[in-house]
Amino acid sequence: MVTSSAAYSKTASQTMRKSPLRSTGSEWSLSELDLLLLAGTVGHTLSLAASSFVEEEHQTWYFLLSTLCLAVFQDVCRKYFREQSGSGDGDEHLLPSKDCRPSAHPKAEICSEKWLALATPPFILLCCRLLRSLNQTGVQWAHIPDVGHWLNSSEHKTVLSLLAAFCLVLIYLLVQRRCSMVSKVALALGLLGVYSYRAAVGNVLFPWQHSDRTMSKGTVEARFVYVFVLGILFTGTKDLLRSQIITVDAKLKSRGLWEIYSGLVLLVSLLFRAHNLPILCCCLLIQMLMAQFIWKNLHYDAAQTTIMHYWFGQAFFYFQGNSNNIATVDISVGFVGLESYIEAPAIFLTALSTYAGPLLWACHLVCYLSSDTDRSTVAVGHGCYCLALLRSVPAVAYIVLVTSLRYHLFIWSVFSPKLLYESMHLLLTAAMCLFFITMEQSNSSSERIASGKALVHPFITMSHLIDCTSEAANVNTIDSYIVTLDTSIHNLQPKQTRLRHDESPAPLHNTDYFPVMVTNLEDAGTKKEGNSHPNR
């Protein structure tokens, strides 16, 4: 326990030293980004007390996301420009990431990484501006025609078909990079099935399709995609269980999580309407750019990364065209691949399609924290705790506000639908955090057992020790083995945790297993077998 705490403190101190974002004067000082994240989260919670802010909540998240991109851009400029004139650390910012392989042209690689990092925040701002015009939401400007209406018109079906095909190809290129070969093939066939489903229901066109072809429900095509979704999820779950039960492998665990994430992306691409596929593409592209050039290079901690994921997830919830009005829920996705209404699949598919943005960003958070080798082993637990806190605090505050405003004029038209959205979002987040925390705890237990077996082998239980020593000849032999056992346990303790003379010994935990030399015990028992001692 002491060793893990010391290791975590050492890791945190190294992160604090490497990060250019925190002040070195005080350990509890807040950076400008910390103040922005704190003020934005608290301000959004307080804004839920006004009915106008609830109706136009998407504007709040668009503003917070744009401000976050500007703050990140300031940190990137500070890292790559202002610190060049600093003493001592002038060349530290030019070092590439730890996970980058050495290349023949390191200066060119560093320069390209620098400019890509500088271009990432403006590119994200551009993507967010384009996504805002894709679906008009809210109350005041919901009647204004948007790009989605233009794409869904019959005159522009060819443009929508080309856009959907390009988005599906881009989704495959962004997702397949960390999948196994089997999952890559399944993902490619699944995305082809997604396009076939959209062509079957009449949203897009095949090049060889006749315009007078009768449309179908697309049930066969959708079930074809479901088969590949289940296959990818099964492959990811199998790798995840292997990394926890059979062998402790961080790469296998990371690949299993990513394949589960890939299966979720494939399912969401099937449920999204054809004109909303650019939203999924931009989501994956922003995640890749932020993970590659922002979060790793600027050494953001788990809490900062979690809040950023949460903000992006909330913004993408409204990019899909959702609002705090029940009328914007797309219930048609509950019948994708079904010939009749079935309650459980319909509820699951509708909830997944509605909250696809927050769920995809939450899953990516766990994948990123688990794959980052520079972070502590408890980073996933800290991220899940922060995510649960970010969801539970606004929900509790909003319940108090709704209770106090129960006689408000818009209690049924504004506040009550928002309460339903908050409750469902809180339920999905709690289920996801519970799953990932359980997985992380079981993985930590496996790592502790594996590390213990790697220290000394073999292990025997105390009852086995008593059985072996019961055959010893005299008390002196037993005492010598107890002294040897105590010495072995003392030698296993790290030097930093050994007691000094003026310290009192701490109670031992998890001492069910003791390292002993089984061969010595068996030899001693064999030599003295048959002898007896009155005091044995």
XYZ file of C-alpha atoms in Angstrom:
536
model
C 0.000 0.000 0.000
C 2.800 2.388 0.924
C 4.714 1.457 -2.191
C 1.765 2.063 -4.517
C 1.061 5.413 -2.816
C 4.674 6.449 -3.184
C 4.690 5.376 -6.820
C 1.503 7.323 -7.517
C 2.925 10.429 -5.802
C 6.096 10.093 -7.846
C 4.084 9.806 -11.063
C 1.965 12.795 -10.159
C 5.020 14.878 -9.312
C 6.648 13.953 -12.606
C 3.493 14.940 -14.444
C 3.416 18.236 -12.593
C 7.019 18.897 -13.514
C 6.499 18.055 -17.157
C 3.252 19.954 -17.567
C 3.670 23.527 -18.763
C 0.183 24.372 -17.608
C 0.537 24.476 -13.852
C 2.266 26.927 -11.626
C 5.287 25.648 -9.754
C 4.734 27.898 -6.763
C 2.056 25.866 -5.031
C 0.902 22.302 -5.298
C -2.776 23.285 -5.160
C -2.603 26.123 -7.676
C -5.125 26.083 -10.520
C -4.176 26.757 -14.088
C -6.230 28.889 -16.440
C -7.675 25.772 -18.010
C -8.683 24.436 -14.580
C -10.506 27.673 -13.809
C -12.292 27.517 -17.152
C -13.398 23.917 -16.666
C -14.568 24.604 -13.117
C -16.374 27.845 -13.962
C -17.998 26.365 -17.056
C -19.295 23.283 -15.249
C -20.657 25.284 -12.300
C -22.087 27.971 -14.572
C -23.935 25.431 -16.675
C -25.447 23.865 -13.552
C -26.664 27.248 -12.331
C -28.090 28.118 -15.754
C -30.577 25.263 -15.471
C -32.649 27.398 -13.087
C -33.859 29.558 -16.026
C -36.398 28.179 -18.482
C -34.862 30.055 -21.428
C -31.435 28.534 -20.764
C -33.015 25.073 -20.560
C -34.762 25.556 -23.918
C -31.576 26.796 -25.578
C -29.075 24.682 -23.632
C -27.262 23.797 -26.846
C -26.087 27.389 -27.087
C -24.432 27.060 -23.671
C -22.494 23.977 -24.705
C -21.504 25.478 -28.061
C -20.115 28.507 -26.252
C -18.261 26.403 -23.668
C -16.770 24.156 -26.355
C -15.566 27.114 -28.422
C -14.005 28.678 -25.332
C -12.333 25.376 -24.477
C -10.788 25.170 -27.950
C -9.384 28.684 -27.565
C -7.946 27.830 -24.135
C -6.339 24.676 -25.516
C -4.918 26.672 -28.414
C -3.391 29.082 -25.891
C -1.758 26.172 -24.053
C -0.385 24.791 -27.321
C 1.088 28.176 -28.256
C 2.560 28.515 -24.780
C 4.188 25.115 -25.085
C 5.710 25.515 -28.529
C 6.542 29.224 -28.612
C 6.806 30.974 -25.266
C 8.856 28.285 -23.545
C 11.509 28.364 -26.256
C 13.123 31.332 -24.513
C 13.003 29.629 -21.088
C 16.175 28.468 -19.408
C 16.775 24.807 -18.695
C 13.583 23.535 -20.275
C 14.060 25.160 -23.622
C 14.442 21.912 -25.492
C 11.972 19.821 -23.529
C 9.013 20.990 -25.571
C 10.703 19.834 -28.749
C 10.817 16.215 -27.645
C 8.318 13.963 -29.393
C 5.876 11.801 -27.519
C 7.186 8.778 -25.652
C 5.188 6.434 -27.770
C 6.676 7.789 -31.010
C 9.284 5.668 -32.678
C 12.614 7.230 -33.577
C 12.777 8.210 -37.223
C 15.538 9.055 -39.642
C 14.462 12.723 -39.729
C 13.648 13.672 -36.100
C 13.627 17.417 -36.772
C 11.074 17.076 -39.566
C 8.928 14.827 -37.385
C 9.064 17.266 -34.466
C 8.222 20.171 -36.737
C 5.247 18.366 -38.274
C 3.997 17.342 -34.830
C 4.271 20.946 -33.687
C 2.247 22.379 -36.568
C -0.351 19.624 -36.389
C -0.820 20.383 -32.695
C -1.208 24.076 -33.510
C -3.735 23.330 -36.253
C -5.874 20.984 -34.143
C -7.894 23.570 -32.106
C -8.786 25.747 -35.143
C -9.760 22.629 -37.076
C -12.024 21.533 -34.212
C -13.642 24.972 -34.175
C -14.289 24.679 -37.911
C -15.825 21.215 -37.521
C -18.070 22.374 -34.691
C -19.274 25.338 -36.737
C -20.173 23.057 -39.656
C -21.934 20.584 -37.377
C -24.020 23.354 -35.822
C -25.525 24.148 -39.214
C -26.314 20.484 -39.921
C -29.290 20.266 -37.510
C -31.196 23.227 -36.109
C -32.373 22.556 -32.574
C -33.853 24.419 -29.662
C -37.000 26.559 -29.809
C -36.243 29.960 -31.318
C -34.424 28.910 -34.510
C -35.768 25.383 -34.993
C -37.923 26.511 -37.946
C -34.932 27.746 -39.984
C -33.954 25.337 -42.809
C -30.633 23.640 -42.180
C -28.152 21.561 -44.152
C -29.876 18.356 -43.079
C -33.114 19.393 -44.801
C -31.180 20.280 -47.933
C -29.430 16.892 -48.018
C -32.642 14.924 -47.395
C -34.490 16.516 -50.291
C -35.086 14.292 -53.296
C -33.141 16.628 -55.605
C -29.916 16.118 -53.646
C -30.051 12.365 -53.062
C -26.921 11.853 -55.170
C -24.977 14.309 -53.009
C -26.211 12.544 -49.874
C -25.171 9.177 -51.316
C -21.641 10.381 -52.044
C -21.381 12.010 -48.621
C -22.597 8.849 -46.866
C -20.147 6.650 -48.782
C -17.244 8.986 -47.995
C -18.183 9.105 -44.303
C -18.376 5.306 -44.040
C -14.927 4.932 -45.637
C -13.508 7.541 -43.259
C -15.112 5.794 -40.276
C -13.412 2.558 -41.271
C -10.006 4.232 -41.627
C -10.290 5.907 -38.222
C -11.524 2.859 -36.311
C -9.628 -0.085 -37.823
C -6.128 1.116 -36.850
C -6.190 -0.647 -33.462
C -8.412 -3.640 -34.255
C -7.425 -7.223 -34.931
C -7.588 -8.632 -38.443
C -10.871 -10.420 -37.788
C -12.456 -7.251 -36.446
C -11.178 -5.253 -39.427
C -12.896 -7.598 -41.861
C -16.095 -7.606 -39.805
C -16.038 -3.817 -39.575
C -15.623 -3.422 -43.341
C -18.485 -5.800 -44.088
C -20.636 -4.165 -41.420
C -20.153 -0.681 -42.879
C -20.988 -2.042 -46.313
C -24.167 -3.427 -44.780
C -24.949 0.016 -43.337
C -24.844 1.558 -46.798
C -26.947 -1.307 -48.170
C -29.528 -0.702 -45.447
C -29.747 3.004 -46.259
C -30.104 2.155 -49.955
C -32.833 -0.382 -49.161
C -34.939 2.161 -47.260
C -34.455 4.757 -50.003
C -32.141 7.269 -48.287
C -29.168 6.786 -50.642
C -28.572 5.311 -54.090
C -26.493 2.453 -55.410
C -24.673 3.186 -58.698
C -26.528 0.310 -60.393
C -29.863 0.951 -58.699
C -32.859 1.993 -60.812
C -34.857 4.968 -59.634
C -38.193 3.116 -59.967
C -37.167 0.330 -57.592
C -39.595 -0.296 -54.771
C -38.270 0.410 -51.294
C -38.163 -2.251 -48.591
C -37.901 -2.137 -44.834
C -34.223 -3.088 -44.883
C -34.753 -5.780 -42.251
C -32.344 -8.264 -43.821
C -29.601 -5.671 -44.287
C -29.938 -4.396 -40.715
C -29.773 -7.903 -39.265
C -26.722 -8.510 -41.439
C -25.049 -5.571 -39.672
C -26.198 -6.788 -36.249
C -24.354 -10.055 -36.815
C -21.062 -8.243 -37.369
C -21.705 -5.931 -34.407
C -22.150 -8.942 -32.140
C -19.039 -10.552 -33.624
C -16.868 -7.507 -32.946
C -18.263 -7.154 -29.418
C -17.608 -10.843 -28.775
C -14.008 -10.528 -30.001
C -13.397 -7.481 -27.814
C -14.959 -9.127 -24.769
C -12.860 -12.245 -25.316
C -9.628 -10.203 -25.450
C -10.712 -8.252 -22.378
C -11.391 -11.404 -20.370
C -8.117 -12.966 -21.506
C -6.220 -9.901 -20.312
C -7.778 -10.251 -16.853
C -8.038 -13.992 -16.252
C -5.443 -15.855 -18.293
C -2.621 -13.333 -18.647
C -2.072 -9.767 -17.508
C -1.387 -7.975 -20.792
C -1.943 -4.223 -21.122
C -1.884 -4.334 -24.923
C -4.475 -7.096 -25.031
C -6.697 -5.176 -22.644
C -6.356 -1.982 -24.683
C -7.215 -3.826 -27.893
C -10.234 -5.463 -26.259
C -11.580 -2.105 -25.092
C -11.016 -0.574 -28.518
C -12.831 -3.435 -30.264
C -15.809 -2.976 -27.958
C -15.693 0.698 -28.858
C -15.515 -0.246 -32.562
C -18.608 -2.425 -32.256
C -20.435 0.475 -30.636
C -19.361 2.791 -33.487
C -20.647 0.313 -36.078
C -23.992 0.059 -34.308
C -24.306 3.847 -34.058
C -23.500 4.238 -37.767
C -26.418 1.921 -38.515
C -28.822 3.852 -36.271
C -27.802 7.340 -37.406
C -29.644 8.868 -40.316
C -27.626 9.275 -43.509
C -27.191 13.043 -43.126
C -25.905 12.573 -39.541
C -22.976 10.352 -40.544
C -20.651 13.426 -40.793
C -21.276 13.912 -37.067
C -19.874 10.466 -36.344
C -16.905 11.106 -38.648
C -16.077 14.409 -36.960
C -16.433 12.766 -33.546
C -13.866 10.085 -34.401
C -11.540 12.547 -36.123
C -11.562 14.994 -33.201
C -10.911 12.162 -30.759
C -7.899 11.000 -32.760
C -6.430 14.513 -33.087
C -6.960 15.397 -29.429
C -5.463 12.112 -28.223
C -2.461 12.310 -30.543
C -1.483 15.983 -30.348
C -3.204 17.595 -27.335
C -3.792 15.341 -24.349
C -0.486 13.489 -24.543
C 1.762 16.363 -25.576
C 0.356 18.828 -23.035
C 0.273 16.215 -20.242
C -3.288 16.892 -19.107
C -4.242 14.888 -16.035
C -7.152 12.463 -15.793
C -9.589 15.015 -14.345
C -8.937 17.588 -17.071
C -9.217 14.952 -19.792
C -12.474 13.642 -18.311
C -14.093 17.081 -18.192
C -13.061 17.727 -21.804
C -14.602 14.421 -22.888
C -17.762 15.305 -21.009
C -18.040 18.722 -22.675
C -17.482 17.264 -26.124
C -20.085 14.569 -25.450
C -22.681 17.138 -24.403
C -22.011 19.260 -27.495
C -22.314 16.252 -29.817
C -25.606 15.361 -28.143
C -27.032 18.579 -29.576
C -25.133 18.286 -32.872
C -27.317 15.230 -33.559
C -30.397 17.473 -33.505
C -31.500 16.600 -29.973
C -32.958 19.111 -27.544
C -34.720 19.142 -24.200
C -38.041 18.585 -25.961
C -39.495 15.078 -26.137
C -40.612 15.713 -29.735
C -37.011 15.596 -30.992
C -36.507 11.957 -29.925
C -36.184 9.798 -33.040
C -38.266 6.727 -32.195
C -37.936 5.244 -35.692
C -34.501 3.817 -34.811
C -36.238 1.463 -32.382
C -37.580 -0.479 -35.377
C -34.304 -0.880 -37.304
C -34.028 -4.571 -38.183
C -37.377 -5.408 -36.536
C -40.581 -6.397 -38.302
C -42.783 -5.553 -35.327
C -42.558 -3.649 -32.083
C -40.508 -5.425 -29.398
C -40.197 -3.401 -26.226
C -36.691 -4.211 -24.958
C -34.762 -3.820 -28.261
C -36.771 -0.713 -29.171
C -35.921 1.014 -25.875
C -32.253 0.029 -26.109
C -31.835 1.202 -29.721
C -33.678 4.474 -29.106
C -31.631 5.282 -26.003
C -28.372 4.391 -27.761
C -29.181 6.559 -30.767
C -30.283 9.500 -28.625
C -27.259 9.462 -26.307
C -24.727 8.270 -28.888
C -22.571 11.379 -28.533
C -22.041 11.233 -24.734
C -21.658 7.438 -24.775
C -19.031 7.445 -27.534
C -16.984 10.094 -25.757
C -17.255 8.258 -22.422
C -16.093 4.994 -24.028
C -13.230 6.796 -25.733
C -12.211 8.250 -22.365
C -11.773 4.776 -20.898
C -9.921 3.552 -23.999
C -7.570 6.525 -23.890
C -6.812 6.350 -20.162
C -6.215 2.596 -20.262
C -3.923 2.799 -23.317
C -1.779 5.675 -22.024
C 1.241 3.957 -20.458
C 2.540 7.196 -18.915
C -0.414 7.426 -16.546
C -0.990 5.743 -13.213
C -2.831 2.432 -13.031
C -5.711 4.131 -11.195
C -6.313 6.690 -13.966
C -9.353 4.804 -15.287
C -10.908 4.738 -11.821
C -10.269 8.454 -11.366
C -11.780 9.174 -14.791
C -14.917 7.155 -14.044
C -15.246 8.880 -10.667
C -14.978 12.330 -12.262
C -17.471 11.365 -14.975
C -19.964 10.105 -12.398
C -19.483 13.302 -10.398
C -20.019 15.459 -13.472
C -23.308 13.691 -14.140
C -24.628 13.326 -10.612
C -24.030 16.871 -9.319
C -26.041 18.648 -12.084
C -28.769 15.997 -11.783
C -29.095 16.494 -8.022
C -29.008 20.281 -8.389
C -31.639 20.149 -11.117
C -33.936 17.973 -8.981
C -33.698 20.580 -6.205
C -34.409 23.374 -8.701
C -37.406 21.563 -10.198
C -38.802 20.920 -6.733
C -38.512 24.583 -5.832
C -39.991 25.647 -9.202
C -42.866 23.158 -9.171
C -45.392 26.008 -9.476
C -43.600 27.589 -12.422
C -45.621 28.318 -15.552
C -43.384 26.121 -17.742
C -42.945 23.238 -15.318
C -44.558 20.682 -17.666
C -43.401 22.064 -21.006
C -39.751 22.875 -20.147
C -38.525 21.566 -16.795
C -40.191 18.139 -16.730
C -38.873 16.950 -20.145
C -35.404 18.103 -19.142
C -35.718 16.048 -15.952
C -36.496 12.950 -18.037
C -33.419 13.563 -20.197
C -31.222 14.034 -17.121
C -32.554 10.879 -15.471
C -31.932 8.713 -18.527
C -28.476 10.173 -19.075
C -27.593 9.596 -15.419
C -28.778 5.983 -15.637
C -26.658 5.239 -18.720
C -23.587 6.929 -17.237
C -23.948 5.023 -13.957
C -24.190 1.694 -15.789
C -21.131 2.480 -17.898
C -19.018 3.669 -14.949
C -20.020 0.605 -12.930
C -18.958 -1.705 -15.750
C -15.572 -0.070 -16.302
C -14.775 0.268 -12.590
C -15.601 -3.410 -12.024
C -13.389 -4.336 -14.948
C -10.550 -2.177 -13.640
C -10.757 -3.614 -10.119
C -10.674 -7.196 -11.374
C -7.742 -6.323 -13.605
C -5.881 -4.748 -10.676
C -6.443 -7.892 -8.596
C -5.069 -10.026 -11.417
C -2.016 -7.791 -11.686
C -1.349 -8.038 -7.949
C -1.618 -11.827 -8.001
C 0.602 -12.052 -11.082
C 3.199 -9.733 -9.578
C 3.193 -11.732 -6.349
C 3.761 -14.972 -8.223
C 6.582 -13.369 -10.138
C 8.384 -12.445 -6.927
C 8.714 -15.846 -5.267
C 7.692 -19.263 -6.422
C 6.182 -21.498 -5.229
C 3.517 -20.340 -2.750
C 1.886 -22.533 -0.194
C -0.860 -21.746 2.264
C -0.369 -21.617 6.021
C -2.329 -24.851 6.421
C 0.060 -26.534 3.955
C 2.982 -25.138 5.956
C 1.589 -26.626 9.170
C 1.026 -29.992 7.479
C 4.595 -30.047 6.171
C 6.192 -28.978 9.428
C 4.114 -31.423 11.479
C 6.431 -34.166 10.275
C 9.509 -32.367 11.577
C 11.459 -34.028 14.369
C 11.769 -31.385 17.013
C 10.849 -27.890 18.023
C 14.256 -26.496 17.065
C 13.727 -27.492 13.426
C 10.316 -25.805 13.364
C 11.739 -22.662 14.962
C 14.500 -22.493 12.369
C 11.968 -22.635 9.546
C 9.881 -19.903 11.180
C 12.974 -17.681 11.401
C 13.767 -18.444 7.762
C 10.179 -17.622 6.786
C 10.307 -14.312 8.651
C 13.584 -13.423 6.965
C 12.123 -14.209 3.535
C 9.119 -11.958 4.139
C 11.424 -9.193 5.355
C 13.595 -9.468 2.265
C 10.548 -9.160 -0.008
C 9.683 -5.739 1.385
C 11.003 -2.787 -0.638
C 13.758 -0.744 0.940
C 11.573 2.335 1.141
C 8.979 0.539 3.299
C 11.256 -1.236 5.810
C 10.829 -0.112 9.380
C 13.351 1.855 11.303
C 14.047 1.248 14.977
C 11.908 4.143 16.162
C 8.858 2.995 14.172
C 6.196 0.577 15.257
C 5.417 -2.277 12.904
C 2.267 -1.956 10.813
C -0.192 -4.852 10.677
C 0.275 -7.188 7.752
C -2.550 -7.718 5.293
C -3.264 -10.449 2.801
C -0.855 -12.859 4.572
C -2.733 -15.986 3.584
C 0.175 -16.937 1.353
C 3.782 -17.103 2.502
C 6.871 -17.740 0.357
C 8.766 -20.732 1.605
C 11.161 -23.269 0.201
C 8.898 -26.261 -0.218
C 11.738 -28.562 -1.144
C 13.596 -27.795 2.096
C 10.492 -28.441 4.146
C 9.791 -31.730 2.416
C 13.426 -32.821 2.825
C 13.364 -31.990 6.498
C 10.097 -33.822 6.981
C 11.486 -36.887 5.169
C 14.718 -36.958 7.185
C 12.998 -36.688 10.563
C 10.017 -38.894 9.723
C 9.358 -41.470 12.355
C 10.910 -39.462 15.209
C 8.740 -37.907 17.856
C 9.073 -35.145 20.360
C 6.931 -34.679 23.451
C 6.635 -30.924 22.890
C 6.001 -31.061 19.137
